[in-house]
Structures are given as structure tokens and as C-alpha cells.
Coordinates of C-alpha atoms in Angstrom, one line a residue:
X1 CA 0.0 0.0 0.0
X2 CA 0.9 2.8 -1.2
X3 CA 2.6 6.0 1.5
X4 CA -0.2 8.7 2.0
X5 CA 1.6 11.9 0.4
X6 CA 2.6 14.8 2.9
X7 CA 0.1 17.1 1.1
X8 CA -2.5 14.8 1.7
X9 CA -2.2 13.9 4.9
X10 CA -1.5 18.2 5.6
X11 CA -5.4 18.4 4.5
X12 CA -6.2 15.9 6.6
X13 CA -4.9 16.9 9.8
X14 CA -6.6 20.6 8.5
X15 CA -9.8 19.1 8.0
X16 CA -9.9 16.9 11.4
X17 CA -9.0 20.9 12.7
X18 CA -11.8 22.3 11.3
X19 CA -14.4 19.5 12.9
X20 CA -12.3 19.9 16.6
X21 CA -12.3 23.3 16.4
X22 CA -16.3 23.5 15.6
X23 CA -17.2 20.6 17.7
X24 CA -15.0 22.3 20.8
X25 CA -16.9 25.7 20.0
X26 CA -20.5 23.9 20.1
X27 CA -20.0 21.8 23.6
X28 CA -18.7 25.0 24.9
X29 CA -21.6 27.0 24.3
X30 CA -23.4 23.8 25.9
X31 CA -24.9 22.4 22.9
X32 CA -25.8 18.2 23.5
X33 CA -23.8 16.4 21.1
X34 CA -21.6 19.7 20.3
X35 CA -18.7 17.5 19.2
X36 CA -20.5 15.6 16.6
X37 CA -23.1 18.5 15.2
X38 CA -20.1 21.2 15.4
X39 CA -17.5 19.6 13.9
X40 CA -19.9 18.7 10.9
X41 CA -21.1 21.9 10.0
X42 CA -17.7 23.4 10.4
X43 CA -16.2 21.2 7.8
X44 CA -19.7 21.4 6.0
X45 CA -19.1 25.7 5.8
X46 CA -15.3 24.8 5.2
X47 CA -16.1 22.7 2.4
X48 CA -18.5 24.3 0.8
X49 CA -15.7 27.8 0.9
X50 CA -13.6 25.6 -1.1
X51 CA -11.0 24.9 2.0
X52 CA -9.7 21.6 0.9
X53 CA -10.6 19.3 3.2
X54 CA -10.6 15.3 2.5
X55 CA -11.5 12.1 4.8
X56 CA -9.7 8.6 2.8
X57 CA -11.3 6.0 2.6
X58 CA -9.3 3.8 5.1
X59 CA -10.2 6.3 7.9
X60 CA -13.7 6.1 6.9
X61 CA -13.8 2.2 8.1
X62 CA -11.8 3.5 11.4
X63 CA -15.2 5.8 11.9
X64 CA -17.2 2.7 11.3
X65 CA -15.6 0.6 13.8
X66 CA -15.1 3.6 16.4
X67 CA -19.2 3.8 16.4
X68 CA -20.1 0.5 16.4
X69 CA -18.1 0.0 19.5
X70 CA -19.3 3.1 21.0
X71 CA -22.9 2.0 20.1
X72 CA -22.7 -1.7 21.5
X73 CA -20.6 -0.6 24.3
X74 CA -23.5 2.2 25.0
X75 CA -26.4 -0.6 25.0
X76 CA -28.9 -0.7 27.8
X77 CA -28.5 -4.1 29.8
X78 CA -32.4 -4.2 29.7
X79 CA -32.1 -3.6 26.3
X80 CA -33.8 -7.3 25.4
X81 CA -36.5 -6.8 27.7
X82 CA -37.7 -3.4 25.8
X83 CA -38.2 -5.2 22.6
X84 CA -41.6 -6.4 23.1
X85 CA -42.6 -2.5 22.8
X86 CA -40.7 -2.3 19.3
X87 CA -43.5 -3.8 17.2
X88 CA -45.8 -0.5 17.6
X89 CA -42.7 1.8 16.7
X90 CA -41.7 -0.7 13.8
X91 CA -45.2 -0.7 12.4
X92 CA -45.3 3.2 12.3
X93 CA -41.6 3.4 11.1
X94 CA -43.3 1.7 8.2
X95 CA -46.6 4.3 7.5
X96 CA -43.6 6.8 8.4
X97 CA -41.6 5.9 5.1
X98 CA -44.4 5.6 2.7
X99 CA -45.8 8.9 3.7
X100 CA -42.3 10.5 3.5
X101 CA -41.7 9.6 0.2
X102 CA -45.1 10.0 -1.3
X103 CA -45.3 13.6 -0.3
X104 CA -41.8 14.7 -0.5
X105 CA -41.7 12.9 -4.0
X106 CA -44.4 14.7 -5.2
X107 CA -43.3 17.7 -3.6
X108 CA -40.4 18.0 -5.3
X109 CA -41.7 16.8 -8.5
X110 CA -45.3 19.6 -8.6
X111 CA -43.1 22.2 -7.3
X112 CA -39.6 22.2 -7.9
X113 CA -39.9 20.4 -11.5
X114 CA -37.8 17.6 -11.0
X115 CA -38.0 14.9 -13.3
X116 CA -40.0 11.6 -11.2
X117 CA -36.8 9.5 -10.6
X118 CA -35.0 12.6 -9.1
X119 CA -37.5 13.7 -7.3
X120 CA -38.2 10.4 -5.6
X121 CA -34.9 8.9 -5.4
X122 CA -33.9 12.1 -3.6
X123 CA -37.0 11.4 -1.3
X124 CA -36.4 8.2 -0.4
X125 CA -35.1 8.9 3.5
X126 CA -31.4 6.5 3.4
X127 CA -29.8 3.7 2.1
X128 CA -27.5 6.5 -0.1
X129 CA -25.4 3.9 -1.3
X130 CA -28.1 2.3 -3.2
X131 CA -30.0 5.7 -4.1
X132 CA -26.8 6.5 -6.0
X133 CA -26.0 3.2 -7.2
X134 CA -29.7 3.4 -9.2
X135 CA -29.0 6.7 -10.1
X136 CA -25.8 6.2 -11.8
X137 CA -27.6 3.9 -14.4
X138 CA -29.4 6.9 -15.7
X139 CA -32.4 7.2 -13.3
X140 CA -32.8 11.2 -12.3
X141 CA -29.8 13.5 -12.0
X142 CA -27.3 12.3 -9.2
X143 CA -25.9 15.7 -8.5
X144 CA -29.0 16.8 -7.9
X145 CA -30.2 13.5 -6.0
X146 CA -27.0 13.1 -3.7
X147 CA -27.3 17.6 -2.4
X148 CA -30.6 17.0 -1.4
X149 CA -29.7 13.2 0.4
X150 CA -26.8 15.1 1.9
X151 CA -28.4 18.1 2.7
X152 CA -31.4 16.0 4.7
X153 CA -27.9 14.1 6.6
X154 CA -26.4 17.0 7.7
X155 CA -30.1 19.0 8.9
X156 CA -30.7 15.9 10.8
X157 CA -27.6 16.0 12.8
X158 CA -28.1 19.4 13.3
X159 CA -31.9 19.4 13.7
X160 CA -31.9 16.6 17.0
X161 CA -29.5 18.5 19.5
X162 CA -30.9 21.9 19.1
X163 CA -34.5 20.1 19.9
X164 CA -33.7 18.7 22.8
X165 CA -31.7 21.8 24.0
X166 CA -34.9 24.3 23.3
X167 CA -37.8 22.0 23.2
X168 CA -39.8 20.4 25.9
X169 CA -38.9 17.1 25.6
X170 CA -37.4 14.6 28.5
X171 CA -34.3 12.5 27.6
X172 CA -32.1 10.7 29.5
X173 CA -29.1 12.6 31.1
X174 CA -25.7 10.6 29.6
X175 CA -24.5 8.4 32.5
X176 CA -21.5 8.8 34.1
X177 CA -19.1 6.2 33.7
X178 CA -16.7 5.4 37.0
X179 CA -14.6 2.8 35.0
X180 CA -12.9 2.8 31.6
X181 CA -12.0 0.1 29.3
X182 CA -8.3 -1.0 29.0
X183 CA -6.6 -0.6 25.9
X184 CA -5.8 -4.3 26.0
X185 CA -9.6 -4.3 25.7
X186 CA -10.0 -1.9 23.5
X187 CA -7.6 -3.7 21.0
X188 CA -9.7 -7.3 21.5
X189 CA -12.8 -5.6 20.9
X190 CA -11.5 -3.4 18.0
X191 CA -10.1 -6.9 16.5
X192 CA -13.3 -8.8 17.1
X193 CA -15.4 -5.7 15.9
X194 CA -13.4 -5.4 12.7
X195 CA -14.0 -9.5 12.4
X196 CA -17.7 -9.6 11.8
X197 CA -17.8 -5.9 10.3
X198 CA -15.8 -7.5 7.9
X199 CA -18.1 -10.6 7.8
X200 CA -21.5 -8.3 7.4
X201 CA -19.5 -6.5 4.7
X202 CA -18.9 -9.5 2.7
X203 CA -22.8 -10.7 3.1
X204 CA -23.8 -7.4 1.7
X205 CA -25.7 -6.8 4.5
X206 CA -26.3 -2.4 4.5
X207 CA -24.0 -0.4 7.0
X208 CA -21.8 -3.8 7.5
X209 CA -19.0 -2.2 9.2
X210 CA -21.3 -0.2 11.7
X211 CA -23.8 -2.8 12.3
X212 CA -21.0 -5.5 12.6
X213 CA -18.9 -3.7 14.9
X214 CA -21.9 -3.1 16.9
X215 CA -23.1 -6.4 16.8
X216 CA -19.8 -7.8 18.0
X217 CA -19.4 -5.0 21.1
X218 CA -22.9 -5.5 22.0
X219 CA -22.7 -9.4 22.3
X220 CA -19.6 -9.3 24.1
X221 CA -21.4 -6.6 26.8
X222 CA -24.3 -8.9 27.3
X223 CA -21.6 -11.6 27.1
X224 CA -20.5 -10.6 30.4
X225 CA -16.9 -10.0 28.5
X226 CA -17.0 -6.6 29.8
X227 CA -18.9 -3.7 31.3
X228 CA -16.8 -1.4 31.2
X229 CA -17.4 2.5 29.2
X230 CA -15.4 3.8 26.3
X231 CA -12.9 6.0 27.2
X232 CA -14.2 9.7 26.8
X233 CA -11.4 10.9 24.8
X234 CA -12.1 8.5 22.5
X235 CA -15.4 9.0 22.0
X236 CA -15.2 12.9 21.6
X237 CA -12.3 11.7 18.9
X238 CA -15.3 9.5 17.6
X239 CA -17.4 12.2 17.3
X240 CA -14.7 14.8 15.7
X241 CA -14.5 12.1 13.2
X242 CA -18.0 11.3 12.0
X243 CA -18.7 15.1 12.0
X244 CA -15.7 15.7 9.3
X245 CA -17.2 12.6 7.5
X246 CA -20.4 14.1 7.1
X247 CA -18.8 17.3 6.6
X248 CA -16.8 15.8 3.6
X249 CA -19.3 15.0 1.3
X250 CA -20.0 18.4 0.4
X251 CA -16.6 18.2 -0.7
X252 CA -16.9 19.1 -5.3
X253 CA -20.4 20.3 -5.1
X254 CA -20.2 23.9 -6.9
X255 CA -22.1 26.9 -4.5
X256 CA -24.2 26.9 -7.7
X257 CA -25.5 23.3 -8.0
X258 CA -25.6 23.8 -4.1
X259 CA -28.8 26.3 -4.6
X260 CA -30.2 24.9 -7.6
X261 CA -30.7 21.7 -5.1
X262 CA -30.9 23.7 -1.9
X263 CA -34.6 25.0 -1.7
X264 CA -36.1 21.6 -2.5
X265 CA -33.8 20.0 0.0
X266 CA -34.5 22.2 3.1
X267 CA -38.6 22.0 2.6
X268 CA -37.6 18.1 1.6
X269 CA -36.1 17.9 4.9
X270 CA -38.8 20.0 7.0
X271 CA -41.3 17.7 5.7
X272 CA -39.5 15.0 7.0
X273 CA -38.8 16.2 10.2
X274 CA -42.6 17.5 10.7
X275 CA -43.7 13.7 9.9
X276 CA -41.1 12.5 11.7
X277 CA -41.9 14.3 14.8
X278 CA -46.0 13.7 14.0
X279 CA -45.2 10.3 14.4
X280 CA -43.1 10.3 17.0
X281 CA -45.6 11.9 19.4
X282 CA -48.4 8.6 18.3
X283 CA -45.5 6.6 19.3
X284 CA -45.0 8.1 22.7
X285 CA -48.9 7.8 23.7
X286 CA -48.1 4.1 23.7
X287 CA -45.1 3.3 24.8
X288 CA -42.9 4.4 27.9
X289 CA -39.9 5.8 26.1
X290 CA -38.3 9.4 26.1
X291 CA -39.5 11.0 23.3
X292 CA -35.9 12.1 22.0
X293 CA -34.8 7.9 21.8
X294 CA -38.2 7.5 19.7
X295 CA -37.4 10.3 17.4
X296 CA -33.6 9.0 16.4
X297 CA -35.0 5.4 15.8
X298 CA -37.8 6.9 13.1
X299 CA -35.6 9.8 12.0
X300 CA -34.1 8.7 8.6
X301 CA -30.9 9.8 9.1
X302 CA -27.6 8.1 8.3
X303 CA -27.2 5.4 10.9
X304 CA -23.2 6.3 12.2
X305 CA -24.8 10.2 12.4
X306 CA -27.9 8.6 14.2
X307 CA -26.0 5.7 16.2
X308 CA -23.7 8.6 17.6
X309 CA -26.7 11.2 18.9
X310 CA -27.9 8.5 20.7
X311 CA -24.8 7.7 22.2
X312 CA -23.9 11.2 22.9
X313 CA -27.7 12.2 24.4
X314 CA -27.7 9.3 26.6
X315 CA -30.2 7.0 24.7
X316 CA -30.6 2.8 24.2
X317 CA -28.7 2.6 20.8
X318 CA -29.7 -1.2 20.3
X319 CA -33.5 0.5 19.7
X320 CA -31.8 3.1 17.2
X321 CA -29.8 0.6 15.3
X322 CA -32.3 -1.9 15.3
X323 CA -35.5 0.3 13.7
X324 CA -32.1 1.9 11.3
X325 CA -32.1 -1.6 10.3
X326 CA -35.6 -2.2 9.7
X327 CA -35.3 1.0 7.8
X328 CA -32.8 0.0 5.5
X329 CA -34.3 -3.6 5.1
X330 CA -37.6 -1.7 4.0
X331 CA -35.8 0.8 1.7
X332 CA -34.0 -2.5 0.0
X333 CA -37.5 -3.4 -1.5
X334 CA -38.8 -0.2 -1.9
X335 CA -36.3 1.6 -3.6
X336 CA -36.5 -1.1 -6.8
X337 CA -40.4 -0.8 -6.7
X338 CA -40.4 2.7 -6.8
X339 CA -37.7 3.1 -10.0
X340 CA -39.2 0.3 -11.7
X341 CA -43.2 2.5 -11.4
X342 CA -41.2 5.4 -12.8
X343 CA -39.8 3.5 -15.6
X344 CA -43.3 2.2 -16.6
X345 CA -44.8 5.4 -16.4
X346 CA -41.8 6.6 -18.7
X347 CA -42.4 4.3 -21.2
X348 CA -46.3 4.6 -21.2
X349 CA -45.9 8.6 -21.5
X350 CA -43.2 7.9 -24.6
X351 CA -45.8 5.5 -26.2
X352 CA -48.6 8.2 -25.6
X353 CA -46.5 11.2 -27.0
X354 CA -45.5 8.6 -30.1
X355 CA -49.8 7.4 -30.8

């Protein structure tokens, strides 16, 4: 493998600046999850200035891991006795997605003039990889598609802490943790993480890394392996990483295809939210959770940006990964539906245009 050149790694250590500096700024001013939602929408405004920032590839997977083992670490040991109360959130995670990309589709379609599969694959709330996988085979316009998709990524982080700071709504405090894993444990678990991330990856299964990783620090905490906490500098550098990750995919979008995309991806987003939160508060009626923890596990944002909210406000992240999961097991069949109704209704418009 190939030496990183010095430039290279220069904007590197600038851009993991950028997302320390921002994030430091944010949990000063007492913001919950400052390091996370700072440090992303410093390297978001850095990026979008043309300040060359960059997060490779290989660091990406360190992210991965990093949240995976912060979320299993961070599971609830009554975690498994909750889960008889997931079927009412599952089955409204469900109406959740179907109304979200029904209105926000046609939103952006009526209004904004988008052609169907850009409007709709830019509704579709996750699974990006796939979204742009579709799109590069020549459904919709994937500049367009992936502004919006990151847009909706980066309002969500942004979106959760400033509700719970300035809305009425109970969460769980973030407990304090009197004891610390060891960094002999910290390697095991990072090995064993890294094992069946690796695993998931090779099954195809979506977010393998994260939900592998997870999966392994999660079994080994109910394993009675260990019960010990992350150690906060780590998680903070956990945080100043997955906020320059999301930062870094603004990274070669032009202020003007930023604009043209913009308008439709805000109201996009504030639809989403506003159903999101609609459908939260059904949730709540019925089962004893704090609102906030409801709210990540319907919210469609990116899992790792989801995962580490929930990590950072205090919340069970087994019930956020697992209705992320369910998400992205739904969006699998969806997604394909959807393009192939939009390519029928192409070809029945052509026919009718040709008669």
C-alpha cells in the first residue's frame, strides 16, 4: 500500500481541525452532542468555501468501527426486555416511510420540477449507497439527488440537538461512567469488531462495518466479557470524526448546483422532520420511552450520524440501530419498486407522445 503523500495527509490533519475546532466551540456553548453537530457543519461551511478538506477511505472504516463499538458498548443491559414494545414503533416506522416519500416525491416533482426518478430517489429517507448506485444507471440527475440526500444528513444531525436543548422534551441525562475500558480491551474488541464488520460486509448486509462492529461490542457486553465504558477521549475523537465525514461530502459540489438543489432540499427535509416528529408523538402515547430515543430510531438519518446522537444524548442505541435496520431492510425493497413505477410510467408517457 501505497505511502499517504505529505500534502495529503496536511489536508487531513486541516480538515480533522476544522471538525475539533467547531465541535469544541459547540460543547462550549453547551450544545448536547456539540462535538458531533459542530464539527460537521464546520467542515460542511469549510467545504462548501472551497477549503480543501478530505476524509480517505481507510479512515472512513476506522469511523465505522469507532461507532459501532461506542454503540454496543453504550447498549442498555435491559435492552432485550424493551423489545416487546418495538412492534408499535416498527409498524409506524413503516406508515412513516411511505408517507415520507409519497409527499416529499411529489413535492419535489409539482413544485420544484424535477423529473420523477430525481425527485423520488432524492426522497427516499437513506440507504445513499443504493439511491446512487440506481441513479448512476441513468435514473434522475445524481448531482441533484445526492445535495438533497446530503443536505437531509447534515439537517438531521443538526436538527436533533438543538430540539432537545430548546424543546420540551425529556431525555435521559448521559451516564457517568466510573470505570474505563483497558486498551488491552480496546484492541480485543476493536479486532473482534473489525472480524464480523468485515463478515456483514462480505454478506452485503447495509451499513456492514457499523452494524457489525456493533453487533460484535454488543454481544460481548451482554456476554458478560466486559462492562466497562469507552474512554471519553475516544469518543469525543469519535465524534470529531464522524462530524468531518459528514462534513466531507459536500466536498466538489459547486455553490451553484448547491442552490439549484438547496430549496427543494430544506422544505424536503422539513417535511420529513414535521412527519417524523408527527409520528413520534403517536408513538410516545403508547409506549414508555423518552421522546428524543423515539425520534432517532424513526428519524431517517444516516445510521453512524444517528448511532452517535444516541450515544452522545444518553439514549438505548440497540433501539436506534435496530428500527435503522428495519429502515434500510424496507428501503431495499422499496427503492427497486419505486424506480421500476417510474420507468413504466416513462415508457407509457413515450408510447402516448409517439400514438
Amino acid at each position: 500500500m501505497p505511502l499517504p503523500q505529505p500534502k495529503n495527509f496536511l489536508v487531513l490533519l486541516l480538515t480533522l481541525a476544522i471538525s475539533a475546532t467547531g465541535g469544541g466551540i459547540a460543547s462550549l456553548l453547551g450544545l448536547p452532542a456539540g462535538w458531533l453537530m459542530g464539527g460537521a457543519l464546520a467542515v460542511t461551511v469549510a467545504a462548501m468555501a472551497g477549503v480543501p478538506v478530505v476524509l480517505p477511505d481507510w479512515l472512513r472504516t476506522v469511523v465505522f468501527v469507532l461507532i459501532g463499538m461506542s454503540m454496543g458498548a453504550s447498549v442498555a443491559p435491559d435492552s432485550l426486555s424493551l423489545i416487546a414494545s418495538w412492534p408499535i414503533s416498527l409498524a409506524a416506522l413503516a406508515v412513516e416511510l411511505v408517507i415520507i416519500v409519497a409527499t416529499t416525491g411529489w413535492m419535489l416533482s409539482r413544485v420544484f420540477g424535477l423529473d420523477a426518478g430525481t425527485a423520488y430517489l432524492s426522497s427516499f429517507p437513506g440507504h445513499l449507497s443504493f439511491v446512487m448506485g440506481i441513479a448512476a444507471t441513468g435514473v434522475g440527475n445524481s448531482r441533484q439527488i445526492v445535495i438533497i440526500q446530503v443536505i437531509r444528513i447534515l439537517m438531521l444531525t443538526i436538527a436533533v440537538p438543538i430540539g432537545a436543548t430548546f424543546l420540551p422534551i425529556d431525555h435521559f441525562e448521559v451516564a457517568t461512567a466510573s470505570a474505563f475500558l483497558s486498551p488491552l480491551q480496546l484492541i480485543l474488541l476493536a479486532l473482534g469488531c473489525v472480524t464480523v464488520g468485515w463478515i456483514f460486509e462480505r454478506l452485503r448486509i447495509p451499513a456492514g462495518m457499523v452494524l457489525g462492529a456493533m453487533a460484535a461490542a454488543t454481544a460481548a457486553k451482554l456476554g458478560g466479557l466486559y462492562s466497562e465504558a469507552m474512554p471519553t477521549p475516544l469518543v469525543i475523537l469519535t465524534f470529531i470524526l464522524t462530524g468531518a465525514m459528514i462534513g466531507a461530502r459536500f466536498v466538489g459540489i459547486t455553490r451553484q448546483e448547491f442552490m439549484a438543489a438547496a430549496k427543494g432540499g430544506l422544505i424536503a427535509t422539513a417535511m420529513t422532520v414535521g412527519i417524523v416528529t408527527l409520528m413520534t408523538l403517536g408513538v410516545a402515547q403508547l409506549v414508555d420511552m423518552p421522546f428524543g430515543q423515539i425520534w432517532l430510531g424513526l428519524s431517517p438519518g444516516a445510521l453512524e450520524g444517528m448511532g452517535a446522537l444516541g450515544i452522545a444524548l444518553g439514549y438505548d442505541t440497540a433501539f436506534i440501530a435496530a428500527h435503522h435496520v428495519i429502515r434500510l431492510l424496507m428501503l431495499s425493497f422499496a427503492i427497486p419498486a419505486v424506480v421500476v413505477i417510474i420507468r413504466w410510467q416513462e415508457r407509457r408517457s413515450a408510447q402516448q407522445r409517439h400514438n
